[in-house]
Short mmCIF file of C-alpha atoms in Angstrom, two decimals:
data_model
loop_
_atom_site.label_atom_id
_atom_site.label_comp_id
_atom_site.label_asym_id
_atom_site.label_seq_id
_atom_site.Cartn_x
_atom_site.Cartn_y
_atom_site.Cartn_z
CA UNK A 1 -10.41 43.87 16.16
CA UNK A 2 -6.92 45.02 17.16
CA UNK A 3 -6.71 42.37 19.84
CA UNK A 4 -7.79 39.70 17.35
CA UNK A 5 -5.05 40.72 14.91
CA UNK A 6 -2.45 40.76 17.67
CA UNK A 7 -3.52 37.34 18.96
CA UNK A 8 -3.42 35.93 15.41
CA UNK A 9 0.06 37.39 14.85
CA UNK A 10 1.23 35.96 18.18
CA UNK A 11 -0.24 32.57 17.26
CA UNK A 12 1.54 32.60 13.91
CA UNK A 13 4.87 33.52 15.52
CA UNK A 14 4.52 30.78 18.14
CA UNK A 15 3.58 28.27 15.46
CA UNK A 16 6.57 29.25 13.34
CA UNK A 17 8.85 28.90 16.38
CA UNK A 18 7.44 25.43 17.15
CA UNK A 19 7.94 24.25 13.55
CA UNK A 20 11.45 25.75 13.39
CA UNK A 21 12.48 24.01 16.62
CA UNK A 22 11.05 20.70 15.40
CA UNK A 23 12.84 21.07 12.07
CA UNK A 24 16.14 21.74 13.83
CA UNK A 25 15.75 18.68 16.08
CA UNK A 26 14.74 16.36 13.22
CA UNK A 27 17.54 17.55 10.93
CA UNK A 28 20.08 17.26 13.73
CA UNK A 29 18.96 13.70 14.49
CA UNK A 30 19.03 12.88 10.78
CA UNK A 31 22.61 14.07 10.42
CA UNK A 32 23.98 12.62 13.64
CA UNK A 33 22.51 9.16 12.93
CA UNK A 34 24.95 8.81 10.05
CA UNK A 35 27.86 8.50 12.49
CA UNK A 36 26.63 5.27 14.20
CA UNK A 37 25.51 4.06 10.77
CA UNK A 38 29.09 4.20 9.51
CA UNK A 39 30.59 3.02 12.79
CA UNK A 40 28.38 -0.09 12.94
CA UNK A 41 27.98 -0.90 9.26
CA UNK A 42 31.27 0.36 7.82
CA UNK A 43 31.94 2.43 4.72
CA UNK A 44 30.25 -0.04 2.36
CA UNK A 45 26.91 0.17 4.18
CA UNK A 46 27.36 3.92 4.56
CA UNK A 47 27.90 4.25 0.80
CA UNK A 48 24.86 2.14 -0.10
CA UNK A 49 22.66 4.11 2.31
CA UNK A 50 23.85 7.48 1.02
CA UNK A 51 23.33 6.39 -2.58
CA UNK A 52 19.71 5.32 -2.03
CA UNK A 53 18.56 7.91 0.50
CA UNK A 54 18.71 10.99 -1.82
CA UNK A 55 16.49 9.18 -4.33
CA UNK A 56 14.04 8.26 -1.55
CA UNK A 57 14.09 11.89 -0.35
CA UNK A 58 13.33 13.08 -3.87
CA UNK A 59 10.24 10.86 -4.08
CA UNK A 60 9.05 11.94 -0.63
CA UNK A 61 9.48 15.59 -1.60
CA UNK A 62 7.59 15.11 -4.86
CA UNK A 63 4.77 13.26 -3.08
CA UNK A 64 4.26 15.48 -0.05
CA UNK A 65 5.77 18.98 -0.03
CA UNK A 66 3.45 20.75 -2.45
CA UNK A 67 0.27 19.00 -1.31
CA UNK A 68 0.96 19.66 2.37
CA UNK A 69 1.36 23.38 1.67
CA UNK A 70 -1.74 23.40 -0.55
CA UNK A 71 -3.87 21.64 2.09
CA UNK A 72 -2.77 24.18 4.71
CA UNK A 73 -3.71 27.06 2.40
CA UNK A 74 -7.10 25.67 1.34
CA UNK A 75 -8.10 24.74 4.91
CA UNK A 76 -7.05 28.19 6.16
CA UNK A 77 -9.29 29.77 3.51
CA UNK A 78 -12.29 27.74 4.75
CA UNK A 79 -12.37 28.68 8.41
CA UNK A 80 -15.82 30.30 8.36
CA UNK A 81 -18.67 28.47 10.17
CA UNK A 82 -20.56 26.15 7.85
CA UNK A 83 -17.51 25.04 5.84
CA UNK A 84 -16.60 21.97 7.91
CA UNK A 85 -17.49 19.60 5.08
CA UNK A 86 -15.38 21.57 2.61
CA UNK A 87 -12.36 21.39 4.92
CA UNK A 88 -12.86 17.64 5.19
CA UNK A 89 -13.19 17.43 1.40
CA UNK A 90 -9.85 19.21 0.98
CA UNK A 91 -8.19 16.68 3.27
CA UNK A 92 -9.81 13.66 1.59
CA UNK A 93 -8.97 14.74 -1.96
CA UNK A 94 -5.38 15.69 -1.11
CA UNK A 95 -4.87 12.44 0.83
CA UNK A 96 -6.20 10.42 -2.10
CA UNK A 97 -3.99 12.21 -4.64
CA UNK A 98 -0.91 11.89 -2.42
CA UNK A 99 -1.65 8.24 -1.69
CA UNK A 100 -1.89 7.46 -5.42
CA UNK A 101 1.55 9.01 -5.89
CA UNK A 102 2.84 7.19 -2.81
CA UNK A 103 1.62 3.81 -4.06
CA UNK A 104 3.16 4.45 -7.47
CA UNK A 105 6.52 5.45 -6.01
CA UNK A 106 6.49 2.62 -3.45
CA UNK A 107 5.92 0.20 -6.33
CA UNK A 108 8.77 1.82 -8.22
CA UNK A 109 11.14 1.39 -5.27
CA UNK A 110 10.11 -2.17 -4.41
CA UNK A 111 9.40 -3.82 -7.76
CA UNK A 112 11.70 -1.56 -9.74
CA UNK A 113 14.63 -1.99 -7.34
CA UNK A 114 16.60 -4.28 -9.70
CA UNK A 115 16.15 -1.83 -12.59
CA UNK A 116 17.14 1.19 -10.44
CA UNK A 117 20.16 -0.69 -9.08
CA UNK A 118 21.24 -1.57 -12.62
CA UNK A 119 20.69 2.04 -13.72
CA UNK A 120 22.91 3.34 -10.91
CA UNK A 121 25.45 0.58 -11.36
CA UNK A 122 25.33 -1.70 -8.29
CA UNK A 123 23.17 -4.70 -7.38
CA UNK A 124 23.99 -4.09 -3.72
CA UNK A 125 21.37 -1.31 -3.69
CA UNK A 126 18.34 -3.63 -4.17
CA UNK A 127 17.61 -4.40 -0.45
CA UNK A 128 18.02 -0.71 0.46
CA UNK A 129 15.49 0.40 -2.18
CA UNK A 130 13.02 -2.22 -0.97
CA UNK A 131 13.57 -1.33 2.67
CA UNK A 132 12.57 2.29 2.01
CA UNK A 133 9.50 1.48 -0.14
CA UNK A 134 6.83 1.02 2.62
CA UNK A 135 7.47 4.55 3.94
CA UNK A 136 6.00 5.98 0.73
CA UNK A 137 2.64 4.39 1.61
CA UNK A 138 2.56 6.09 5.03
CA UNK A 139 4.19 9.51 4.69
CA UNK A 140 1.61 10.98 2.26
CA UNK A 141 -1.35 10.55 4.64
CA UNK A 142 0.67 11.95 7.55
CA UNK A 143 1.69 14.95 5.41
CA UNK A 144 -1.95 15.63 4.43
CA UNK A 145 -2.98 15.61 8.10
CA UNK A 146 -0.09 17.94 8.94
CA UNK A 147 -1.27 20.35 6.28
CA UNK A 148 -4.80 20.17 7.69
CA UNK A 149 -3.70 21.11 11.19
CA UNK A 150 -1.37 23.81 9.87
CA UNK A 151 -4.35 25.29 8.04
CA UNK A 152 -5.99 25.62 11.46
CA UNK A 153 -2.79 27.37 12.74
CA UNK A 154 -2.06 24.34 14.95
CA UNK A 155 1.61 23.51 14.52
CA UNK A 156 2.15 21.24 17.54
CA UNK A 157 0.82 18.05 15.85
CA UNK A 158 3.25 18.53 12.96
CA UNK A 159 6.17 19.23 15.31
CA UNK A 160 5.47 16.26 17.60
CA UNK A 161 4.97 13.84 14.71
CA UNK A 162 8.14 14.98 12.90
CA UNK A 163 10.35 14.64 15.98
CA UNK A 164 8.87 11.25 16.91
CA UNK A 165 9.16 10.02 13.32
CA UNK A 166 12.85 10.91 13.22
CA UNK A 167 13.56 9.49 16.70
CA UNK A 168 11.87 6.17 15.84
CA UNK A 169 13.64 6.07 12.46
CA UNK A 170 17.06 6.46 14.06
CA UNK A 171 16.32 4.05 16.92
CA UNK A 172 14.99 1.28 14.66
CA UNK A 173 17.90 1.79 12.26
CA UNK A 174 20.49 1.36 15.01
CA UNK A 175 18.69 -1.65 16.56
CA UNK A 176 18.44 -3.39 13.17
CA UNK A 177 22.06 -2.61 12.32
CA UNK A 178 23.24 -4.11 15.61
CA UNK A 179 20.99 -7.16 15.27
CA UNK A 180 21.82 -7.86 11.65
CA UNK A 181 25.55 -7.34 12.12
CA UNK A 182 25.47 -9.76 15.07
CA UNK A 183 24.07 -12.55 12.86
CA UNK A 184 26.62 -11.83 10.12
CA UNK A 185 24.42 -10.13 7.51
CA UNK A 186 26.14 -8.71 4.45
CA UNK A 187 26.54 -5.03 3.60
CA UNK A 188 23.52 -4.95 1.26
CA UNK A 189 21.22 -6.46 3.93
CA UNK A 190 22.59 -4.10 6.59
CA UNK A 191 21.83 -1.11 4.38
CA UNK A 192 18.35 -2.49 3.73
CA UNK A 193 17.82 -2.77 7.49
CA UNK A 194 18.95 0.82 7.93
CA UNK A 195 16.40 2.00 5.32
CA UNK A 196 13.63 0.01 7.04
CA UNK A 197 14.08 2.54 9.84
CA UNK A 198 12.52 5.14 7.51
CA UNK A 199 9.40 3.01 7.19
CA UNK A 200 9.20 2.48 10.95
CA UNK A 201 9.59 6.22 11.53
CA UNK A 202 6.89 6.97 8.94
CA UNK A 203 4.51 4.60 10.74
CA UNK A 204 5.19 6.36 14.05
CA UNK A 205 4.66 9.80 12.50
CA UNK A 206 1.38 8.71 10.91
CA UNK A 207 0.24 7.14 14.20
CA UNK A 208 0.73 10.44 16.03
CA UNK A 209 -1.20 12.37 13.37
CA UNK A 210 -4.07 9.86 13.47
CA UNK A 211 -4.29 10.28 17.25
CA UNK A 212 -4.51 14.05 16.86
CA UNK A 213 -7.10 13.59 14.08
CA UNK A 214 -9.21 11.28 16.26
CA UNK A 215 -9.17 13.85 19.06
CA UNK A 216 -10.08 16.55 16.54
CA UNK A 217 -13.09 14.55 15.30
CA UNK A 218 -14.34 13.96 18.84
CA UNK A 219 -13.98 17.67 19.67
CA UNK A 220 -15.73 18.68 16.42
CA UNK A 221 -18.66 16.34 17.09
CA UNK A 222 -19.08 17.73 20.58
CA UNK A 223 -18.96 21.31 19.23
CA UNK A 224 -21.50 20.52 16.50
CA UNK A 225 -23.81 18.86 19.02
CA UNK A 226 -23.65 21.92 21.27
CA UNK A 227 -24.12 24.40 18.40
CA UNK A 228 -26.71 22.53 16.35
CA UNK A 229 -25.48 20.32 13.56
CA UNK A 230 -28.29 21.12 11.15
CA UNK A 231 -27.64 24.85 11.37
CA UNK A 232 -23.90 24.53 10.90
CA UNK A 233 -23.93 22.22 7.92
CA UNK A 234 -26.99 23.44 6.09
CA UNK A 235 -24.90 25.09 3.38
CA UNK A 236 -23.20 21.80 2.52
CA UNK A 237 -26.15 19.41 2.14
CA UNK A 238 -26.83 19.82 -1.61
CA UNK A 239 -25.26 16.76 -3.32
CA UNK A 240 -25.05 18.48 -6.71
CA UNK A 241 -23.17 21.47 -5.34
CA UNK A 242 -20.86 19.17 -3.39
CA UNK A 243 -19.97 17.19 -6.53
CA UNK A 244 -19.36 20.42 -8.40
CA UNK A 245 -17.11 21.73 -5.65
CA UNK A 246 -15.19 18.45 -5.66
CA UNK A 247 -14.62 18.65 -9.42
CA UNK A 248 -13.30 22.19 -9.02
CA UNK A 249 -11.25 21.47 -5.91
CA UNK A 250 -8.86 18.83 -7.25
CA UNK A 251 -7.56 20.94 -10.17
CA UNK A 252 -7.18 23.89 -7.79
CA UNK A 253 -5.19 21.75 -5.35
CA UNK A 254 -2.98 20.46 -8.15
CA UNK A 255 -2.44 23.98 -9.48
CA UNK A 256 -1.02 25.04 -6.10
CA UNK A 257 0.75 21.80 -5.16
CA UNK A 258 2.63 20.88 -8.34
CA UNK A 259 4.75 24.08 -8.68
CA UNK A 260 5.70 23.94 -4.97
CA UNK A 261 6.73 20.28 -5.28
CA UNK A 262 8.87 20.90 -8.35
CA UNK A 263 10.48 23.95 -6.72
CA UNK A 264 11.29 21.85 -3.65
CA UNK A 265 12.99 19.25 -5.86
CA UNK A 266 15.86 21.67 -6.49
CA UNK A 267 17.29 21.14 -2.99
CA UNK A 268 18.06 17.36 -3.20
CA UNK A 269 19.10 17.51 -6.86
CA UNK A 270 22.84 17.95 -6.26
CA UNK A 271 22.89 14.93 -3.93
CA UNK A 272 20.92 12.98 -6.52
CA UNK A 273 23.60 13.70 -9.13
CA UNK A 274 26.08 11.68 -7.05
CA UNK A 275 23.53 8.87 -6.68
CA UNK A 276 23.28 8.37 -10.44
CA UNK A 277 26.83 9.20 -11.50
CA UNK A 278 29.32 8.33 -8.77
CA UNK A 279 29.01 4.47 -8.67
CA UNK A 280 29.28 4.18 -12.48
CA UNK A 281 32.14 6.69 -12.74
CA UNK A 282 34.02 4.81 -9.99
CA UNK A 283 33.52 1.45 -11.72
CA UNK A 284 37.07 1.52 -13.07
CA UNK A 285 38.37 1.76 -9.50
CA UNK A 286 37.24 -1.65 -8.25
CA UNK A 287 34.45 -4.13 -7.58
CA UNK A 288 30.96 -3.25 -6.32
CA UNK A 289 31.55 -3.36 -2.56
CA UNK A 290 34.79 -1.42 -2.88
CA UNK A 291 32.99 1.21 -4.96
CA UNK A 292 30.25 1.53 -2.33
CA UNK A 293 32.93 1.87 0.35
CA UNK A 294 34.45 4.72 -1.65
CA UNK A 295 31.03 6.38 -1.87
CA UNK A 296 30.74 5.97 1.89
CA UNK A 297 34.13 7.62 2.48
CA UNK A 298 33.09 10.47 0.18
CA UNK A 299 29.96 11.01 2.29
CA UNK A 300 31.83 11.23 5.60
CA UNK A 301 32.15 15.00 5.46
CA UNK A 302 28.66 15.74 4.16
CA UNK A 303 26.82 15.52 7.54
CA UNK A 304 29.24 18.12 8.97
CA UNK A 305 28.63 20.47 6.06
CA UNK A 306 24.88 19.86 6.35
CA UNK A 307 25.06 20.91 10.00
CA UNK A 308 26.45 24.29 8.91
CA UNK A 309 23.94 24.74 6.09
CA UNK A 310 21.08 23.62 8.38
CA UNK A 311 21.93 26.34 10.88
CA UNK A 312 22.32 28.86 8.05
CA UNK A 313 18.95 27.89 6.59
CA UNK A 314 17.23 28.12 9.98
CA UNK A 315 18.64 31.60 10.60
CA UNK A 316 18.10 32.81 7.04
CA UNK A 317 14.36 32.11 7.26
CA UNK A 318 14.17 35.09 9.65
CA UNK A 319 15.03 37.39 6.75
CA UNK A 320 12.03 36.45 4.60
CA UNK A 321 9.32 38.33 6.58
CA UNK A 322 11.74 41.18 7.34
CA UNK A 323 12.55 41.68 3.65
CA UNK A 324 8.89 41.35 2.63
CA UNK A 325 7.93 44.06 5.14
CA UNK A 326 10.66 46.44 3.89
CA UNK A 327 9.59 45.69 0.32
CA UNK A 328 6.01 46.69 1.14
CA UNK A 329 7.24 49.93 2.74
CA UNK A 330 9.41 50.67 -0.29
CA UNK A 331 12.43 51.37 1.94
CA UNK A 332 15.26 50.73 -0.54
CA UNK A 333 17.96 51.99 1.83
CA UNK A 334 16.92 49.63 4.63
CA UNK A 335 16.74 46.75 2.14
CA UNK A 336 20.33 47.42 1.02
CA UNK A 337 21.56 47.58 4.62
CA UNK A 338 19.77 44.32 5.49
CA UNK A 339 21.20 42.57 2.43
CA UNK A 340 24.70 43.86 3.15
CA UNK A 341 24.78 42.68 6.75
CA UNK A 342 23.18 39.32 5.90
CA UNK A 343 25.67 38.57 3.14
CA UNK A 344 28.61 39.60 5.26
CA UNK A 345 27.44 37.65 8.31
CA UNK A 346 26.76 34.38 6.46
CA UNK A 347 29.90 34.68 4.33
CA UNK A 348 32.01 35.00 7.47
CA UNK A 349 30.30 32.12 9.25
CA UNK A 350 30.53 29.88 6.17
CA UNK A 351 34.17 30.80 5.57
CA UNK A 352 35.12 30.03 9.17
CA UNK A 353 33.25 26.70 9.07
CA UNK A 354 34.82 25.61 5.77
CA UNK A 355 38.32 26.60 6.83
CA UNK A 356 38.00 24.95 10.24
CA UNK A 357 36.64 21.67 8.84
CA UNK A 358 39.31 21.60 6.13
CA UNK A 359 42.19 22.22 8.57
CA UNK A 360 40.87 19.67 11.07
CA UNK A 361 39.75 17.09 8.50
CA UNK A 362 42.07 14.29 9.65
CA UNK A 363 41.39 14.45 13.43
CA UNK A 364 37.64 14.96 12.86
CA UNK A 365 37.64 11.95 10.52
CA UNK A 366 39.29 9.76 13.15
CA UNK A 367 37.07 11.14 15.93
CA UNK A 368 33.82 10.39 14.11
CA UNK A 369 34.66 7.46 11.82
CA UNK A 370 37.58 5.70 13.58
CA UNK A 371 40.17 6.10 10.79
CA UNK A 372 41.62 8.81 8.55
CA UNK A 373 40.52 7.31 5.21
CA UNK A 374 39.53 10.02 2.74
CA UNK A 375 40.66 12.95 4.89
CA UNK A 376 41.82 14.85 1.79
CA UNK A 377 38.38 14.36 0.23
CA UNK A 378 36.72 15.46 3.48
CA UNK A 379 38.80 18.65 3.37
CA UNK A 380 37.50 19.39 -0.12
CA UNK A 381 33.90 18.60 0.91
CA UNK A 382 34.33 21.08 3.78
CA UNK A 383 34.65 23.92 1.27
CA UNK A 384 31.00 23.48 0.26
CA UNK A 385 29.95 24.93 3.64
CA UNK A 386 30.80 28.54 2.69
CA UNK A 387 28.88 28.63 -0.62
CA UNK A 388 26.14 26.50 0.97
CA UNK A 389 25.61 29.13 3.68
CA UNK A 390 25.50 31.84 1.02
CA UNK A 391 22.96 29.84 -1.03
CA UNK A 392 20.75 29.59 2.07
CA UNK A 393 20.76 33.32 2.90
CA UNK A 394 20.59 34.61 -0.68
CA UNK A 395 17.65 32.29 -1.40
CA UNK A 396 15.81 33.63 1.66
CA UNK A 397 16.56 37.26 0.73
CA UNK A 398 15.42 36.73 -2.86
CA UNK A 399 12.21 35.04 -1.70
CA UNK A 400 11.54 37.95 0.65
CA UNK A 401 11.87 40.28 -2.34
CA UNK A 402 9.47 38.20 -4.42
CA UNK A 403 11.96 36.15 -6.50
CA UNK A 404 10.63 32.71 -5.55
CA UNK A 405 11.66 30.66 -8.61
CA UNK A 406 15.15 32.04 -9.24
CA UNK A 407 16.94 30.18 -6.38
CA UNK A 408 15.44 26.85 -7.55
CA UNK A 409 16.52 27.49 -11.14
CA UNK A 410 20.02 28.38 -9.95
CA UNK A 411 20.23 25.10 -7.99
CA UNK A 412 19.08 23.26 -11.11
CA UNK A 413 21.91 24.90 -13.07
CA UNK A 414 24.32 23.93 -10.28
CA UNK A 415 23.14 20.31 -10.50
CA UNK A 416 23.83 20.29 -14.25
CA UNK A 417 27.31 21.69 -13.60
CA UNK A 418 27.91 19.02 -10.95
CA UNK A 419 26.92 16.32 -13.45
CA UNK A 420 29.33 17.61 -16.08
CA UNK A 421 32.22 18.06 -13.62
CA UNK A 422 31.66 14.62 -12.10
CA UNK A 423 31.99 13.12 -15.58
CA UNK A 424 35.29 14.94 -16.12
CA UNK A 425 36.89 14.76 -12.66
CA UNK A 426 35.78 11.48 -11.04
CA UNK A 427 37.46 9.13 -13.58
CA UNK A 428 40.74 11.01 -13.00
CA UNK A 429 40.58 11.89 -9.28
CA UNK A 430 38.03 9.45 -7.84
CA UNK A 431 35.91 10.71 -4.93
CA UNK A 432 38.11 13.80 -4.55
CA UNK A 433 36.96 14.81 -8.03
CA UNK A 434 33.33 14.53 -6.88
CA UNK A 435 34.13 16.74 -3.88
CA UNK A 436 35.76 19.40 -6.09
CA UNK A 437 32.73 19.25 -8.40
CA UNK A 438 30.49 19.85 -5.38
CA UNK A 439 32.46 22.95 -4.36
CA UNK A 440 32.16 24.33 -7.91
CA UNK A 441 28.43 23.55 -8.11
CA UNK A 442 27.52 25.21 -4.81
CA UNK A 443 29.84 28.08 -5.65
CA UNK A 444 28.00 28.60 -8.94
CA UNK A 445 24.59 28.57 -7.23
CA UNK A 446 25.81 31.08 -4.62
CA UNK A 447 27.29 33.32 -7.33
CA UNK A 448 24.09 33.29 -9.40
CA UNK A 449 21.95 34.07 -6.34
CA UNK A 450 24.29 36.82 -5.17
CA UNK A 451 24.52 38.42 -8.62
CA UNK A 452 20.73 38.62 -8.94
CA UNK A 453 20.35 39.89 -5.38
CA UNK A 454 23.00 42.60 -5.70
CA UNK A 455 21.55 43.72 -9.02
CA UNK A 456 18.04 43.74 -7.54
CA UNK A 457 18.95 45.97 -4.57
CA UNK A 458 21.59 47.99 -6.50
CA UNK A 459 24.41 47.14 -4.08
CA UNK A 460 28.13 47.02 -4.91
CA UNK A 461 30.20 45.45 -2.13
CA UNK A 462 33.72 46.77 -1.60
CA UNK A 463 36.58 44.38 -2.36
CA UNK A 464 38.22 45.15 0.98
CA UNK A 465 35.13 44.20 2.99
CA UNK A 466 34.11 41.23 0.85
CA UNK A 467 37.51 39.53 0.42
CA UNK A 468 40.58 41.21 1.91
CA UNK A 469 39.55 41.64 5.54
CA UNK A 470 37.81 38.22 5.69
CA UNK A 471 41.01 36.71 4.24
CA UNK A 472 43.04 38.33 7.02
CA UNK A 473 40.71 36.86 9.68
CA UNK A 474 40.91 33.47 7.95
CA UNK A 475 44.73 33.58 7.93
CA UNK A 476 44.78 34.34 11.66
CA UNK A 477 42.47 31.41 12.29
CA UNK A 478 44.53 29.10 10.07
CA UNK A 479 47.74 30.03 11.88
CA UNK A 480 46.22 29.23 15.28
CA UNK A 481 44.72 25.89 14.21
CA UNK A 482 47.88 24.79 12.35
CA UNK A 483 49.97 25.64 15.42
CA UNK A 484 47.72 23.35 17.46
CA UNK A 485 48.03 20.59 14.84
CA UNK A 486 51.83 20.90 14.86
CA UNK A 487 51.93 20.77 18.66
CA UNK A 488 49.91 17.54 18.61
CA UNK A 489 51.75 16.03 15.61
CA UNK A 490 54.07 13.84 17.71
CA UNK A 491 51.22 12.39 19.78
CA UNK A 492 49.54 9.11 18.75
CA UNK A 493 46.33 10.00 16.89
CA UNK A 494 43.93 7.58 18.55
CA UNK A 495 40.22 8.32 18.73
CA UNK A 496 40.45 10.04 22.11
CA UNK A 497 43.37 12.26 21.07
CA UNK A 498 41.65 13.02 17.76
CA UNK A 499 38.54 14.14 19.65
CA UNK A 500 40.62 16.38 21.93
CA UNK A 501 42.46 17.98 18.98
CA UNK A 502 39.23 18.41 17.00
CA UNK A 503 37.22 20.02 19.79
CA UNK A 504 40.07 22.21 20.98
CA UNK A 505 40.81 23.20 17.38
CA UNK A 506 37.17 24.19 16.77
CA UNK A 507 37.08 26.31 19.93
CA UNK A 508 40.48 27.91 19.26
CA UNK A 509 39.72 28.58 15.60
CA UNK A 510 36.30 30.07 16.34
CA UNK A 511 37.71 32.31 19.08
CA UNK A 512 40.58 33.59 16.93
CA UNK A 513 38.33 34.16 13.92
CA UNK A 514 35.72 36.00 15.98
CA UNK A 515 38.37 38.14 17.62
CA UNK A 516 39.87 39.01 14.22
CA UNK A 517 36.45 39.90 12.80
CA UNK A 518 35.65 42.16 15.74
CA UNK A 519 39.16 43.65 15.79
CA UNK A 520 38.98 44.62 12.11
CA UNK A 521 35.39 45.90 12.54
CA UNK A 522 34.12 43.59 9.81
CA UNK A 523 30.80 43.62 11.66
CA UNK A 524 29.88 46.83 13.46
CA UNK A 525 27.49 47.11 16.40
CA UNK A 526 24.85 48.65 14.12
CA UNK A 527 25.15 45.79 11.63
CA UNK A 528 24.89 43.17 14.36
CA UNK A 529 21.76 44.77 15.77
CA UNK A 530 20.22 44.78 12.26
CA UNK A 531 20.01 40.97 12.24
CA UNK A 532 16.31 40.04 12.64
CA UNK A 533 15.42 38.91 16.19
CA UNK A 534 18.84 37.42 17.08
CA UNK A 535 20.96 40.54 16.43
CA UNK A 536 20.10 42.61 19.55
CA UNK A 537 20.61 39.59 21.85
CA UNK A 538 23.98 38.81 20.26
CA UNK A 539 25.04 42.44 20.58
CA UNK A 540 24.13 42.48 24.28
CA UNK A 541 26.13 39.26 24.86
CA UNK A 542 29.23 40.62 23.09
CA UNK A 543 29.09 43.82 25.13
CA UNK A 544 28.81 41.84 28.35
CA UNK A 545 31.92 39.92 27.28
CA UNK A 546 33.57 43.30 26.48
CA UNK A 547 34.24 42.24 22.91
CA UNK A 548 32.41 45.30 21.59
CA UNK A 549 32.26 48.86 22.97
#
């Protein structure tokens, strides 16, 4: 029995590692593809794409996230011999429910594209909405199959299909952008071509899952033949009981899936606020294409911030099982220590990232997007990285302590704040106003999460450790990076020089900030080693580099 438990635990850990790695690769590809999108299509195409894509993401999340998790749970609960038909029934019912939603949302995107474009405030969005619509017919079935395999503790099919889906999406997007731009297509058609990449990627992801499913069916038939099909399925042959189980199964699936889906909606809500408010609020600043170009310039800094928050989210997930285990043991002291080191670590990383991106906004802008348009706005957008990192870690810590809904509600409140601030600031300040509103919204979500967390674990951070010493490290970093910027000020800021200044500035700033943190003992050796899984390895590396005693 002990060996079985250990092998199951090992299988779960390996599966989690596979899914985490796949998520990192897909998110990285998704963020990096925005650079060639802007470089090939220009700011107008970039703005159209980034206006439509959050709405598409919202529909995908609503269609798939809850049902995929519910399928995994229900299949996992039906692993006993004789329940093969019930596992298949779970998959069929979930696929049907998800496909109904997918068809409805695909119809909304394709046939309702003119209405949605009018609602947002730009007819240029119509081809992009229609380009994304077919994906909603394909993703639901792929997500149901992923949930099925996850219920069997088989994570490789999900990982392979997600990575291939993203790779095909990016490849098709770039190929269509190059082809359409070569024949002189307009910005709206180019953006539509870019969104068609999502449908191509969805087809590839579904194709992979169907191949795994076909192999699974062949293997199952061979196993049933060897074992004796009549013996295995005897419990499932009563048609009346099967109909009764089916009637009970769908409400049970919906009961699990709907809350998860609505909770997952909180994440893209802040981006969706800009989709529905920014084009209309910018209408006084010019004609449609110029407005979309402004939206594109506003979105230049967001992939860089998302890179920081993606890494923070990936690392923060490690705290969920650790906190749940400490909660079960009732070790309040260990919980406080874990919360303290997590908050300090992610606050420092987020602060360094925000400060570095803000100071290097102009050269990074030229390096990635060829010109310095909107560098001041990019600098403001950079300041969402610090609260974004704190939102990621505080959400994970709260979930580990059993507060699952609170982070979603706090993000909903942040989205409402973003809506109100956009209405006030964008007419006066343009896209810079939207960036400032984003900083305030993420800051509010981080503050709400942190306040609940600190109250829950009865922790009062010291002002010196929370603000004063981090400010000293930030000042040291700022001085080093500004000195580099001044030294390069007389040089022509072409793309090559901008890349050199940006990369050297990132390395210099990170080194100075890390040295200041270690010098002021903001993170002790004991606190570093307390980080789940990664802490001991990091501590060993720092000691080898003689940065810690």
